[in-house]
């Protein structure tokens, strides 16, 4: 068990004996490190509930805790804060344990099955920075959920249906009208290869999308094709499958670059077999009502602070909509996987829509109360003008272009000497991905933030390059030391003690990060840890230290810092290159 959970359970036992109640028993990093390494602030709440004096309560808790032989100092500050410091013997024992297996420094949760929906790219359309945020945050949350002991299933939830299909097919038909896909009388086999490449798609979609906006006749035809495809037109469907494959291959390549992967590559269209069941459930539970020529689910509740409009689920002619497919997708996920929780990592702007969807799902009984649905919203990545990040000529910034720009910027400080060309490329890729991902995970998830290329790719400050550079330096120190049998034997200085406290804090950070789905806790923590370590590194000559115990202890601490970095960077899906 991690040291924080162990201490929690000691406090719990003591509270039990004393007849005090605190469900959570939260242990915090200390706000006054001179008084203790950690803090327990529960006495104030207990006092409030029991109408007693908080300092008296803290005194009683401390008196009982002192019977354990792991504390060096327990003291009470202010209205009843309990400051906690562990003694060296206990700390060293613990450090030696987690040096073998750093994952012992994590609080584990009872296993749940979590289904995560993130990424959400659209077939035939380029990935943009919004998809980047969803993929980045989703991937890290997936890994975090696994780290604390859950079973996790991830689904990319492709946008593989809708008007973009009509647009691309329209564009292809205009370019190559003689293809068999457009011949209604064609009865032979359809070609195995796609008539278009991804580069073609990247041109066709934006072109037709623009033209359809300006020319109603084009739009009308796009609508017709979309409807035809939906009705099962054979040629269109064959062509669309080609387009899907080409587009998915490309999306996979891009996701690969940013270390994002999925268990399931399902799309919106995979829910079709379940739509009828869902409509029946909605009907049987009296959820479908007619309104202005459509069928809706009323989801407003009496104590809503603002109006939650009804969710439109069927057009008057009975055709399904985006929301219908959303409900059917959930129905299918529950039926096939029976998850305890479903998480949606989506842009904040979709908050209202998901409120409507979740309420419809519970109201109709498609989801029962045992299954938790969670909306995990994120803010927008903005340009310096405070508006959503655009290319120089005002277009939507594509993820690929963004990566290229960062790569150009990071290239300047990469080591030029003694590194092979091919290796250079790989290093530049890893550094730029680290810069991008770290910067994206640094602000509070729900806040908008300004994308600042120079700042994010700098080697100084809270940046991906700073973190991975720190890691590379420790790794090369470990290698240079040539030492193999080392562990922490003693704690020699305050800086070391501070680093050790930080290492223990890892379990608090992972725990709060998981509970609140805030990856910024992890990125901030990594910066604090590495800054402390870098201070220690510059103050001491670790490898050449003559006192053997000291040298070995220092190397062990260095390795621990590396291991903490590594497990957290793995969670954020950031790779550490060999050199840079
Ligand atoms: N494809 C959508 C988009 O590009 C995102 C999908 C989000 N997930 C969901 N289940 N609706 O905006």
Coordinates of C-alpha atoms and ligand atoms in Angstrom, one line a residue:
X1 CA 0.0 0.0 0.0
X2 CA 1.2 3.5 -0.7
X3 CA 2.4 5.6 2.3
X4 CA -0.5 8.0 2.1
X5 CA -3.2 5.3 2.1
X6 CA -1.3 3.6 4.9
X7 CA -1.4 6.8 6.9
X8 CA -5.1 7.3 6.0
X9 CA -6.0 4.0 7.4
X10 CA -4.0 4.7 10.6
X11 CA -6.0 8.0 11.0
X12 CA -9.2 6.1 10.2
X13 CA -8.5 3.6 13.0
X14 CA -7.8 6.4 15.4
X15 CA -11.0 8.2 14.5
X16 CA -12.9 5.0 15.0
X17 CA -11.5 4.5 18.4
X18 CA -12.3 8.0 19.3
X19 CA -15.8 7.8 17.9
X20 CA -15.2 10.5 15.2
X21 CA -16.5 10.3 11.7
X22 CA -14.8 11.4 8.5
X23 CA -15.7 9.5 5.3
X24 CA -12.8 10.8 3.2
X25 CA -9.8 11.3 5.5
X26 CA -8.0 13.4 2.9
X27 CA -4.3 13.9 3.4
X28 CA -2.9 17.0 1.7
X29 CA 0.5 18.2 0.7
X30 CA 1.6 20.6 3.3
X31 CA 0.8 24.3 2.8
X32 CA 3.5 25.0 5.4
X33 CA 6.4 22.6 4.8
X34 CA 8.4 24.0 7.7
X35 CA 5.7 22.5 10.0
X36 CA 5.4 19.1 8.4
X37 CA 5.5 17.0 5.2
X38 CA 1.7 16.5 5.0
X39 CA -1.5 17.7 6.5
X40 CA -4.7 16.3 7.8
X41 CA -7.5 18.9 8.1
X42 CA -10.4 16.7 9.1
X43 CA -10.7 17.8 12.7
X44 CA -12.4 21.1 11.8
X45 CA -15.3 19.3 10.1
X46 CA -15.6 16.7 12.8
X47 CA -15.7 19.5 15.4
X48 CA -18.4 21.3 13.4
X49 CA -20.6 18.1 13.1
X50 CA -20.2 17.3 16.8
X51 CA -20.2 20.8 18.1
X52 CA -16.8 20.3 19.9
X53 CA -13.5 22.2 19.9
X54 CA -11.4 21.3 16.9
X55 CA -8.0 21.8 18.7
X56 CA -9.1 19.4 21.4
X57 CA -10.1 16.9 18.7
X58 CA -6.8 17.3 17.0
X59 CA -5.0 16.8 20.3
X60 CA -6.8 13.5 20.9
X61 CA -6.0 12.3 17.4
X62 CA -2.4 13.2 17.6
X63 CA -2.0 11.5 21.0
X64 CA -3.3 8.3 19.6
X65 CA -1.3 8.6 16.3
X66 CA 1.9 9.0 18.3
X67 CA 1.6 5.4 19.3
X68 CA 2.7 4.4 15.8
X69 CA 6.4 4.4 15.3
X70 CA 6.4 6.0 11.9
X71 CA 6.0 9.6 12.7
X72 CA 8.9 12.0 13.5
X73 CA 6.6 14.9 14.4
X74 CA 2.9 15.5 14.6
X75 CA 1.9 19.0 15.6
X76 CA -1.2 21.1 15.5
X77 CA -1.4 24.5 13.9
X78 CA -4.1 27.2 13.8
X79 CA -7.7 26.0 14.3
X80 CA -6.7 22.3 14.3
X81 CA -4.6 21.4 11.3
X82 CA -2.5 18.4 12.0
X83 CA 0.9 18.5 10.4
X84 CA 2.5 15.2 9.8
X85 CA 6.2 14.3 9.3
X86 CA 7.5 10.7 8.9
X87 CA 10.7 9.6 10.5
X88 CA 13.7 8.7 8.4
X89 CA 13.6 5.0 9.2
X90 CA 10.1 4.7 8.0
X91 CA 10.7 6.9 4.9
X92 CA 13.8 4.9 3.9
X93 CA 12.1 1.6 4.2
X94 CA 9.3 2.9 2.0
X95 CA 11.7 4.4 -0.6
X96 CA 13.5 1.1 -0.8
X97 CA 10.2 -0.6 -1.4
X98 CA 9.0 1.7 -4.2
X99 CA 12.4 1.7 -5.8
X100 CA 11.7 -1.9 -6.7
X101 CA 8.2 -1.1 -8.0
X102 CA 7.1 2.5 -8.3
X103 CA 3.5 1.6 -8.9
X104 CA 3.4 0.7 -5.2
X105 CA 3.3 4.5 -4.7
X106 CA -0.2 4.7 -6.1
X107 CA -3.5 4.4 -4.4
X108 CA -5.5 1.6 -6.1
X109 CA -9.3 1.7 -6.5
X110 CA -11.8 -1.1 -6.5
X111 CA -11.9 -2.3 -10.1
X112 CA -14.6 -0.8 -12.3
X113 CA -15.3 -1.1 -16.0
X114 CA -14.9 2.3 -17.6
X115 CA -15.8 3.0 -21.2
X116 CA -14.2 6.1 -22.7
X117 CA -15.4 8.0 -25.8
X118 CA -12.8 10.4 -27.0
X119 CA -11.0 11.5 -30.2
X120 CA -14.2 11.8 -32.3
X121 CA -12.5 12.5 -35.7
X122 CA -14.7 12.7 -38.7
X123 CA -14.2 10.6 -41.8
X124 CA -13.0 12.6 -44.8
X125 CA -12.4 15.7 -42.8
X126 CA -9.0 16.7 -41.4
X127 CA -8.2 16.4 -37.7
X128 CA -8.2 19.8 -36.1
X129 CA -7.0 21.1 -32.7
X130 CA -10.3 20.3 -31.1
X131 CA -9.8 16.6 -31.9
X132 CA -6.2 17.0 -30.6
X133 CA -7.5 18.2 -27.2
X134 CA -10.1 15.4 -27.0
X135 CA -7.5 12.8 -28.0
X136 CA -4.8 14.1 -25.7
X137 CA -7.0 14.4 -22.6
X138 CA -8.9 11.2 -23.4
X139 CA -5.7 9.1 -23.9
X140 CA -4.2 10.4 -20.6
X141 CA -7.5 9.8 -18.7
X142 CA -7.7 6.3 -20.1
X143 CA -4.2 5.5 -18.9
X144 CA -4.9 7.1 -15.6
X145 CA -8.0 5.1 -15.1
X146 CA -6.0 1.9 -15.8
X147 CA -3.2 3.0 -13.5
X148 CA -5.5 3.1 -10.5
X149 CA -6.8 -0.3 -11.2
X150 CA -9.8 -0.1 -13.6
X151 CA -10.7 -2.1 -16.7
X152 CA -10.9 0.4 -19.5
X153 CA -12.4 0.2 -23.0
X154 CA -11.7 3.1 -25.4
X155 CA -13.7 4.0 -28.5
X156 CA -12.7 6.6 -31.1
X157 CA -16.4 7.1 -32.0
X158 CA -15.8 8.1 -35.6
X159 CA -18.0 10.6 -37.3
X160 CA -18.7 8.3 -40.3
X161 CA -22.1 9.5 -41.3
X162 CA -23.7 12.8 -42.1
X163 CA -23.4 15.6 -44.6
X164 CA -19.6 15.3 -45.1
X165 CA -20.3 12.0 -46.9
X166 CA -22.6 13.7 -49.4
X167 CA -20.0 16.4 -49.9
X168 CA -17.1 14.1 -50.7
X169 CA -19.2 11.8 -52.9
X170 CA -20.5 14.9 -54.8
X171 CA -16.9 16.1 -55.3
X172 CA -15.7 12.7 -56.5
X173 CA -18.7 12.3 -58.9
X174 CA -18.0 15.7 -60.4
X175 CA -14.3 14.8 -61.0
X176 CA -14.8 11.3 -62.2
X177 CA -18.4 11.0 -63.4
X178 CA -17.7 7.7 -65.2
X179 CA -16.8 5.6 -62.2
X180 CA -19.0 2.6 -61.7
X181 CA -20.2 3.8 -58.3
X182 CA -22.4 6.3 -60.1
X183 CA -23.9 3.9 -62.6
X184 CA -27.3 2.8 -61.2
X185 CA -27.5 -0.1 -63.7
X186 CA -24.0 -1.5 -62.8
X187 CA -24.2 -5.1 -61.6
X188 CA -20.6 -6.3 -61.7
X189 CA -18.1 -6.4 -58.9
X190 CA -16.9 -3.1 -57.4
X191 CA -13.2 -2.3 -57.5
X192 CA -11.1 -3.3 -54.6
X193 CA -9.0 -0.1 -54.5
X194 CA -10.2 3.3 -53.6
X195 CA -10.4 5.8 -56.5
X196 CA -9.2 8.6 -54.2
X197 CA -6.3 9.1 -51.8
X198 CA -6.3 11.0 -48.6
X199 CA -4.7 14.0 -50.3
X200 CA -7.6 14.0 -52.7
X201 CA -10.1 14.0 -49.8
X202 CA -8.3 16.8 -48.1
X203 CA -8.9 18.9 -51.2
X204 CA -12.4 17.7 -52.0
X205 CA -14.1 18.2 -48.7
X206 CA -13.1 21.9 -48.1
X207 CA -13.8 22.8 -51.7
X208 CA -17.3 21.3 -51.8
X209 CA -18.2 22.5 -48.3
X210 CA -17.4 26.1 -49.4
X211 CA -19.3 25.8 -52.6
X212 CA -22.3 24.2 -51.0
X213 CA -22.5 27.2 -48.6
X214 CA -22.6 29.6 -51.5
X215 CA -24.6 27.6 -54.0
X216 CA -28.0 26.2 -52.9
X217 CA -28.1 23.9 -56.0
X218 CA -24.9 22.2 -54.8
X219 CA -26.2 21.9 -51.3
X220 CA -29.4 20.4 -52.5
X221 CA -27.5 17.7 -54.4
X222 CA -25.3 17.1 -51.4
X223 CA -28.4 16.5 -49.4
X224 CA -29.8 14.1 -52.0
X225 CA -26.6 12.1 -52.1
X226 CA -26.5 11.9 -48.3
X227 CA -30.1 10.7 -48.2
X228 CA -29.4 8.2 -50.9
X229 CA -26.4 6.8 -49.1
X230 CA -28.6 6.5 -46.0
X231 CA -31.2 4.6 -48.0
X232 CA -28.7 2.1 -49.0
X233 CA -27.6 3.1 -52.5
X234 CA -25.2 0.4 -53.5
X235 CA -22.6 2.4 -55.5
X236 CA -22.5 5.2 -53.0
X237 CA -22.1 2.8 -50.1
X238 CA -19.2 1.0 -51.8
X239 CA -17.5 4.3 -52.5
X240 CA -18.1 5.6 -49.0
X241 CA -16.5 2.4 -47.6
X242 CA -13.4 3.1 -49.7
X243 CA -13.3 6.7 -48.4
X244 CA -13.7 5.5 -44.9
X245 CA -10.8 3.1 -45.2
X246 CA -8.5 5.7 -46.7
X247 CA -9.5 8.3 -44.1
X248 CA -9.2 5.9 -41.2
X249 CA -5.7 4.8 -42.2
X250 CA -4.6 8.4 -42.3
X251 CA -6.3 9.2 -38.9
X252 CA -4.5 6.2 -37.4
X253 CA -1.2 7.4 -38.6
X254 CA -1.7 10.8 -37.1
X255 CA -2.9 9.4 -33.8
X256 CA 0.1 7.2 -33.8
X257 CA 2.3 10.2 -33.9
X258 CA 0.8 11.6 -30.7
X259 CA 0.7 8.2 -29.0
X260 CA -3.0 7.9 -29.0
X261 CA -4.7 4.5 -29.6
X262 CA -8.1 2.9 -29.2
X263 CA -9.5 -0.5 -28.4
X264 CA -12.5 0.1 -30.7
X265 CA -12.7 1.9 -34.0
X266 CA -16.4 2.1 -34.1
X267 CA -18.4 4.8 -35.8
X268 CA -21.7 6.5 -35.5
X269 CA -23.0 4.3 -38.2
X270 CA -22.4 1.1 -36.2
X271 CA -25.4 1.9 -34.1
X272 CA -28.0 1.3 -36.9
X273 CA -29.0 -2.2 -35.8
X274 CA -30.0 -0.8 -32.4
X275 CA -32.0 2.2 -33.4
X276 CA -35.4 0.3 -33.5
X277 CA -34.9 -1.0 -30.0
X278 CA -34.1 2.4 -28.8
X279 CA -37.2 4.0 -30.4
X280 CA -39.3 1.2 -28.8
X281 CA -37.8 1.9 -25.4
X282 CA -38.5 5.6 -25.8
X283 CA -42.1 4.9 -26.8
X284 CA -42.8 2.3 -24.1
X285 CA -41.5 4.6 -21.4
X286 CA -43.7 7.4 -22.7
X287 CA -40.7 9.6 -23.5
X288 CA -41.5 10.4 -27.1
X289 CA -43.7 13.4 -27.7
X290 CA -44.7 15.2 -30.9
X291 CA -43.5 18.8 -31.2
X292 CA -43.5 21.0 -34.2
X293 CA -43.4 18.2 -36.6
X294 CA -40.7 16.2 -34.9
X295 CA -40.5 13.7 -32.0
X296 CA -38.7 14.9 -28.9
X297 CA -37.8 13.9 -25.4
X298 CA -38.7 16.5 -22.7
X299 CA -35.8 16.6 -20.4
X300 CA -36.3 19.9 -18.4
X301 CA -36.6 19.5 -14.6
X302 CA -38.4 21.6 -12.1
X303 CA -35.3 22.9 -10.4
X304 CA -33.2 23.7 -13.5
X305 CA -31.6 27.1 -13.2
X306 CA -32.0 27.7 -16.9
X307 CA -34.0 26.0 -19.6
X308 CA -32.9 22.7 -20.8
X309 CA -34.7 22.3 -24.2
X310 CA -36.1 19.0 -25.3
X311 CA -33.9 16.6 -27.3
X312 CA -35.1 16.0 -30.9
X313 CA -34.8 12.3 -31.7
X314 CA -36.8 11.7 -34.8
X315 CA -37.8 13.8 -37.7
X316 CA -41.5 13.8 -38.6
X317 CA -40.8 11.4 -41.4
X318 CA -39.3 9.0 -38.9
X319 CA -35.6 9.4 -40.0
X320 CA -33.0 9.4 -37.3
X321 CA -30.7 12.2 -36.3
X322 CA -27.3 12.7 -34.6
X323 CA -29.0 12.4 -31.2
X324 CA -30.9 9.2 -32.1
X325 CA -27.6 7.7 -33.0
X326 CA -26.0 8.9 -29.8
X327 CA -28.7 7.1 -27.8
X328 CA -28.4 4.0 -29.9
X329 CA -24.6 3.9 -29.5
X330 CA -25.0 4.0 -25.7
X331 CA -27.6 1.3 -25.8
X332 CA -25.2 -0.9 -27.8
X333 CA -22.3 -0.2 -25.5
X334 CA -24.4 -1.2 -22.4
X335 CA -25.7 -4.3 -24.1
X336 CA -22.3 -5.5 -25.3
X337 CA -19.9 -4.3 -22.5
X338 CA -22.1 -3.4 -19.5
X339 CA -19.7 -0.7 -18.2
X340 CA -20.0 0.8 -14.7
X341 CA -19.2 4.2 -16.2
X342 CA -19.1 5.9 -19.6
X343 CA -16.9 9.0 -20.0
X344 CA -17.2 11.5 -22.8
X345 CA -14.2 13.7 -23.4
X346 CA -15.7 16.5 -25.5
X347 CA -15.5 20.3 -26.0
X348 CA -17.3 22.3 -23.3
X349 CA -19.6 23.7 -26.0
X350 CA -21.3 20.3 -26.1
X351 CA -22.3 20.4 -22.5
X352 CA -25.9 21.3 -23.1
X353 CA -26.3 18.6 -25.7
X354 CA -24.9 15.9 -23.4
X355 CA -27.1 17.1 -20.5
X356 CA -30.0 16.4 -22.9
X357 CA -28.6 13.1 -24.0
X358 CA -27.9 11.8 -20.4
X359 CA -31.3 12.8 -19.1
X360 CA -33.0 11.1 -22.1
X361 CA -31.0 8.0 -21.4
X362 CA -32.0 7.8 -17.8
X363 CA -35.6 8.9 -18.3
X364 CA -36.2 6.2 -21.0
X365 CA -34.4 3.5 -19.0
X366 CA -31.9 2.9 -21.8
X367 CA -29.4 3.4 -19.0
X368 CA -30.2 2.5 -15.4
X369 CA -29.1 4.4 -12.3
X370 CA -26.2 2.1 -11.6
X371 CA -24.4 3.3 -14.7
X372 CA -22.7 6.6 -14.3
X373 CA -22.5 8.9 -17.4
X374 CA -19.8 11.5 -17.2
X375 CA -19.3 14.6 -19.3
X376 CA -15.6 15.6 -19.3
X377 CA -15.5 19.0 -21.0
X378 CA -12.5 21.0 -22.1
X379 CA -11.9 24.5 -23.2
X380 CA -10.7 25.9 -26.5
X381 CA -7.2 26.3 -27.7
X382 CA -7.0 29.9 -28.8
X383 CA -4.6 32.0 -30.8
X384 CA -3.0 35.1 -29.4
X385 CA -6.0 37.1 -30.6
X386 CA -8.1 35.1 -28.1
X387 CA -10.1 33.4 -30.9
X388 CA -10.0 29.7 -31.8
X389 CA -6.6 28.8 -33.1
X390 CA -6.3 29.3 -36.9
X391 CA -3.7 29.0 -39.6
X392 CA -2.0 32.2 -40.8
X393 CA -4.5 32.5 -43.6
X394 CA -7.5 32.1 -41.3
X395 CA -8.3 28.4 -42.0
X396 CA -8.9 25.7 -39.4
X397 CA -5.5 24.7 -37.9
X398 CA -4.9 21.1 -38.7
X399 CA -3.2 18.9 -36.2
X400 CA -0.5 17.9 -38.7
X401 CA 0.4 21.5 -39.4
X402 CA 0.6 22.3 -35.8
X403 CA 3.0 19.4 -35.2
X404 CA 5.1 20.7 -38.1
X405 CA 5.3 24.2 -36.7
X406 CA 6.4 22.9 -33.2
X407 CA 9.0 20.7 -34.8
X408 CA 10.5 23.7 -36.6
X409 CA 10.6 25.6 -33.3
X410 CA 12.1 22.7 -31.2
X411 CA 14.7 21.9 -33.8
X412 CA 16.9 24.9 -32.8
X413 CA 18.1 23.6 -29.5
X414 CA 18.4 19.9 -30.4
X415 CA 21.9 18.6 -30.1
X416 CA 23.5 18.7 -33.5
X417 CA 26.8 16.9 -32.9
X418 CA 27.2 13.2 -33.1
X419 CA 23.6 12.3 -33.8
X420 CA 22.6 10.5 -37.0
X421 CA 20.2 12.1 -39.4
X422 CA 17.5 9.4 -38.9
X423 CA 17.9 9.6 -35.1
X424 CA 17.6 13.4 -35.3
X425 CA 14.2 13.1 -36.9
X426 CA 13.0 10.7 -34.3
X427 CA 14.2 13.0 -31.5
X428 CA 12.7 16.1 -33.0
X429 CA 9.3 14.2 -33.3
X430 CA 9.4 13.1 -29.7
X431 CA 10.4 16.6 -28.4
X432 CA 7.7 18.3 -30.4
X433 CA 5.0 15.9 -29.3
X434 CA 6.1 16.3 -25.7
X435 CA 6.0 20.1 -26.1
X436 CA 2.5 20.0 -27.6
X437 CA 1.0 17.5 -25.2
X438 CA 2.5 18.9 -22.0
X439 CA 1.3 22.4 -23.0
X440 CA -2.2 21.1 -23.8
X441 CA -2.4 19.3 -20.4
X442 CA -1.0 22.1 -18.3
X443 CA -4.0 24.5 -18.0
X444 CA -7.1 23.5 -16.1
X445 CA -9.0 21.3 -18.5
X446 CA -12.1 23.4 -18.6
X447 CA -10.3 26.7 -19.3
X448 CA -9.6 28.1 -22.7
X449 CA -5.9 28.8 -23.2
X450 CA -3.6 30.7 -25.6
X451 CA -1.4 28.6 -27.8
X452 CA 2.1 30.1 -27.6
X453 CA 4.5 28.2 -29.8
X454 CA 7.7 29.8 -28.5
X455 CA 6.7 29.5 -24.8
X456 CA 5.6 25.8 -25.2
X457 CA 8.7 24.7 -26.9
X458 CA 11.2 26.4 -24.7
X459 CA 13.7 24.5 -22.6
X460 CA 12.9 26.7 -19.6
X461 CA 9.8 26.8 -17.4
X462 CA 6.8 24.6 -17.4
X463 CA 7.2 22.9 -20.7
X464 CA 7.4 19.4 -22.1
X465 CA 11.0 19.9 -23.3
X466 CA 12.1 21.0 -19.8
X467 CA 10.6 17.8 -18.3
X468 CA 12.0 15.4 -20.8
X469 CA 15.4 17.1 -20.7
X470 CA 15.4 16.6 -16.9
X471 CA 14.7 12.9 -17.4
X472 CA 17.3 12.4 -20.0
X473 CA 19.9 14.0 -17.7
X474 CA 19.0 11.7 -14.9
X475 CA 19.2 8.7 -17.2
X476 CA 22.6 9.6 -18.4
X477 CA 23.7 10.2 -14.8
X478 CA 22.6 6.7 -13.8
X479 CA 24.5 5.3 -16.8
X480 CA 27.6 7.3 -16.2
X481 CA 27.7 6.3 -12.5
X482 CA 28.2 2.7 -13.4
X483 CA 26.7 1.9 -10.0
X484 CA 24.3 -1.0 -9.9
X485 CA 23.7 -1.8 -6.2
X486 CA 22.3 1.3 -4.6
X487 CA 19.5 2.3 -2.3
X488 CA 18.6 5.2 0.0
X489 CA 20.5 4.6 3.2
X490 CA 20.3 8.0 4.9
X491 CA 18.8 11.4 4.3
X492 CA 21.6 14.0 4.4
X493 CA 20.1 17.4 3.5
X494 CA 16.9 19.4 3.4
X495 CA 16.8 19.4 -0.4
X496 CA 16.8 15.6 -0.3
X497 CA 14.0 15.6 2.3
X498 CA 12.0 17.9 0.0
X499 CA 12.5 15.7 -3.0
X500 CA 11.5 12.7 -0.9
X501 CA 8.3 14.5 0.2
X502 CA 7.6 15.3 -3.4
X503 CA 8.0 11.6 -4.4
X504 CA 5.5 10.6 -1.7
X505 CA 3.1 13.3 -3.0
X506 CA 2.9 11.3 -6.3
X507 CA 0.1 9.2 -4.8
X508 CA -1.9 12.3 -3.7
X509 CA -1.5 13.8 -7.1
X510 CA -2.6 10.7 -9.0
X511 CA -5.5 10.3 -6.6
X512 CA -6.8 13.8 -7.0
X513 CA -6.1 13.8 -10.7
X514 CA -8.2 10.7 -11.1
X515 CA -11.1 11.9 -8.9
X516 CA -11.3 15.3 -10.6
X517 CA -10.1 14.2 -14.1
X518 CA -7.6 17.0 -13.9
X519 CA -4.3 16.2 -15.7
X520 CA -3.0 19.6 -14.8
X521 CA -2.3 18.3 -11.3
X522 CA 0.2 15.9 -12.9
X523 CA 1.8 18.3 -15.3
X524 CA 2.3 20.9 -12.4
X525 CA 3.6 18.2 -10.1
X526 CA 6.2 17.0 -12.7
X527 CA 7.5 20.6 -12.9
X528 CA 7.8 20.9 -9.2
X529 CA 9.5 17.6 -8.8
X530 CA 12.0 18.2 -11.6
X531 CA 12.8 21.7 -10.4
X532 CA 13.6 20.4 -7.0
X533 CA 15.7 17.7 -8.4
X534 CA 17.5 20.0 -10.8
X535 CA 18.4 22.2 -7.8
X536 CA 19.8 19.2 -6.0
X537 CA 21.7 18.1 -9.1
X538 CA 23.4 21.5 -9.5
X539 CA 24.2 21.7 -5.8
X540 CA 25.9 18.4 -5.6
X541 CA 28.5 16.3 -7.4
X542 CA 26.6 13.1 -7.3
X543 CA 28.8 10.7 -9.2
X544 CA 32.1 11.8 -7.8
X545 CA 31.0 12.0 -4.2
X546 CA 33.6 10.1 -2.2
X547 CA 31.4 8.9 0.7
X548 CA 30.0 5.7 -0.7
X549 CA 26.7 5.6 1.3
X550 CA 26.0 9.2 0.3
X551 CA 26.8 8.6 -3.3
X552 CA 24.6 5.5 -3.5
X553 CA 21.7 7.2 -1.7
X554 CA 21.9 10.1 -4.1
X555 CA 21.9 7.8 -7.1
X556 CA 18.9 6.0 -5.6
X557 CA 17.0 9.2 -5.2
X558 CA 17.9 10.2 -8.7
X559 CA 16.5 6.9 -10.0
X560 CA 13.4 7.3 -8.0
X561 CA 12.8 10.7 -9.5
X562 CA 13.3 9.2 -12.9
X563 CA 10.8 6.4 -12.2
X564 CA 8.2 8.8 -11.0
X565 CA 8.7 10.9 -14.1
X566 CA 8.5 7.9 -16.3
X567 CA 5.3 6.4 -14.9
X568 CA 3.6 9.8 -15.0
X569 CA 4.8 10.7 -18.5
X570 CA 3.6 7.2 -19.7
X571 CA 0.2 8.2 -18.2
X572 CA 0.2 11.4 -20.2
X573 CA 1.4 9.5 -23.3
X574 CA 4.6 11.5 -23.6
X575 CA 7.7 9.6 -24.6
X576 CA 11.2 10.4 -23.4
X577 CA 13.8 10.3 -26.2
X578 CA 17.3 8.8 -25.6
X579 CA 19.0 12.1 -26.1
X580 CA 18.2 15.7 -27.2
Ligands
LIG1 N1 -17.3 13.8 -34.2 C1 -17.7 14.8 -33.3 C2 -17.0 16.1 -33.7 O1 -16.1 16.2 -34.5 C3 -17.3 14.4 -31.8 C4 -17.9 13.2 -31.3 C5 -18.0 13.2 -29.8 N2 -18.5 12.0 -29.2 C6 -19.8 11.7 -29.1 N3 -20.2 10.6 -28.6 N4 -20.8 12.5 -29.6 O2 -17.4 17.1 -33.1

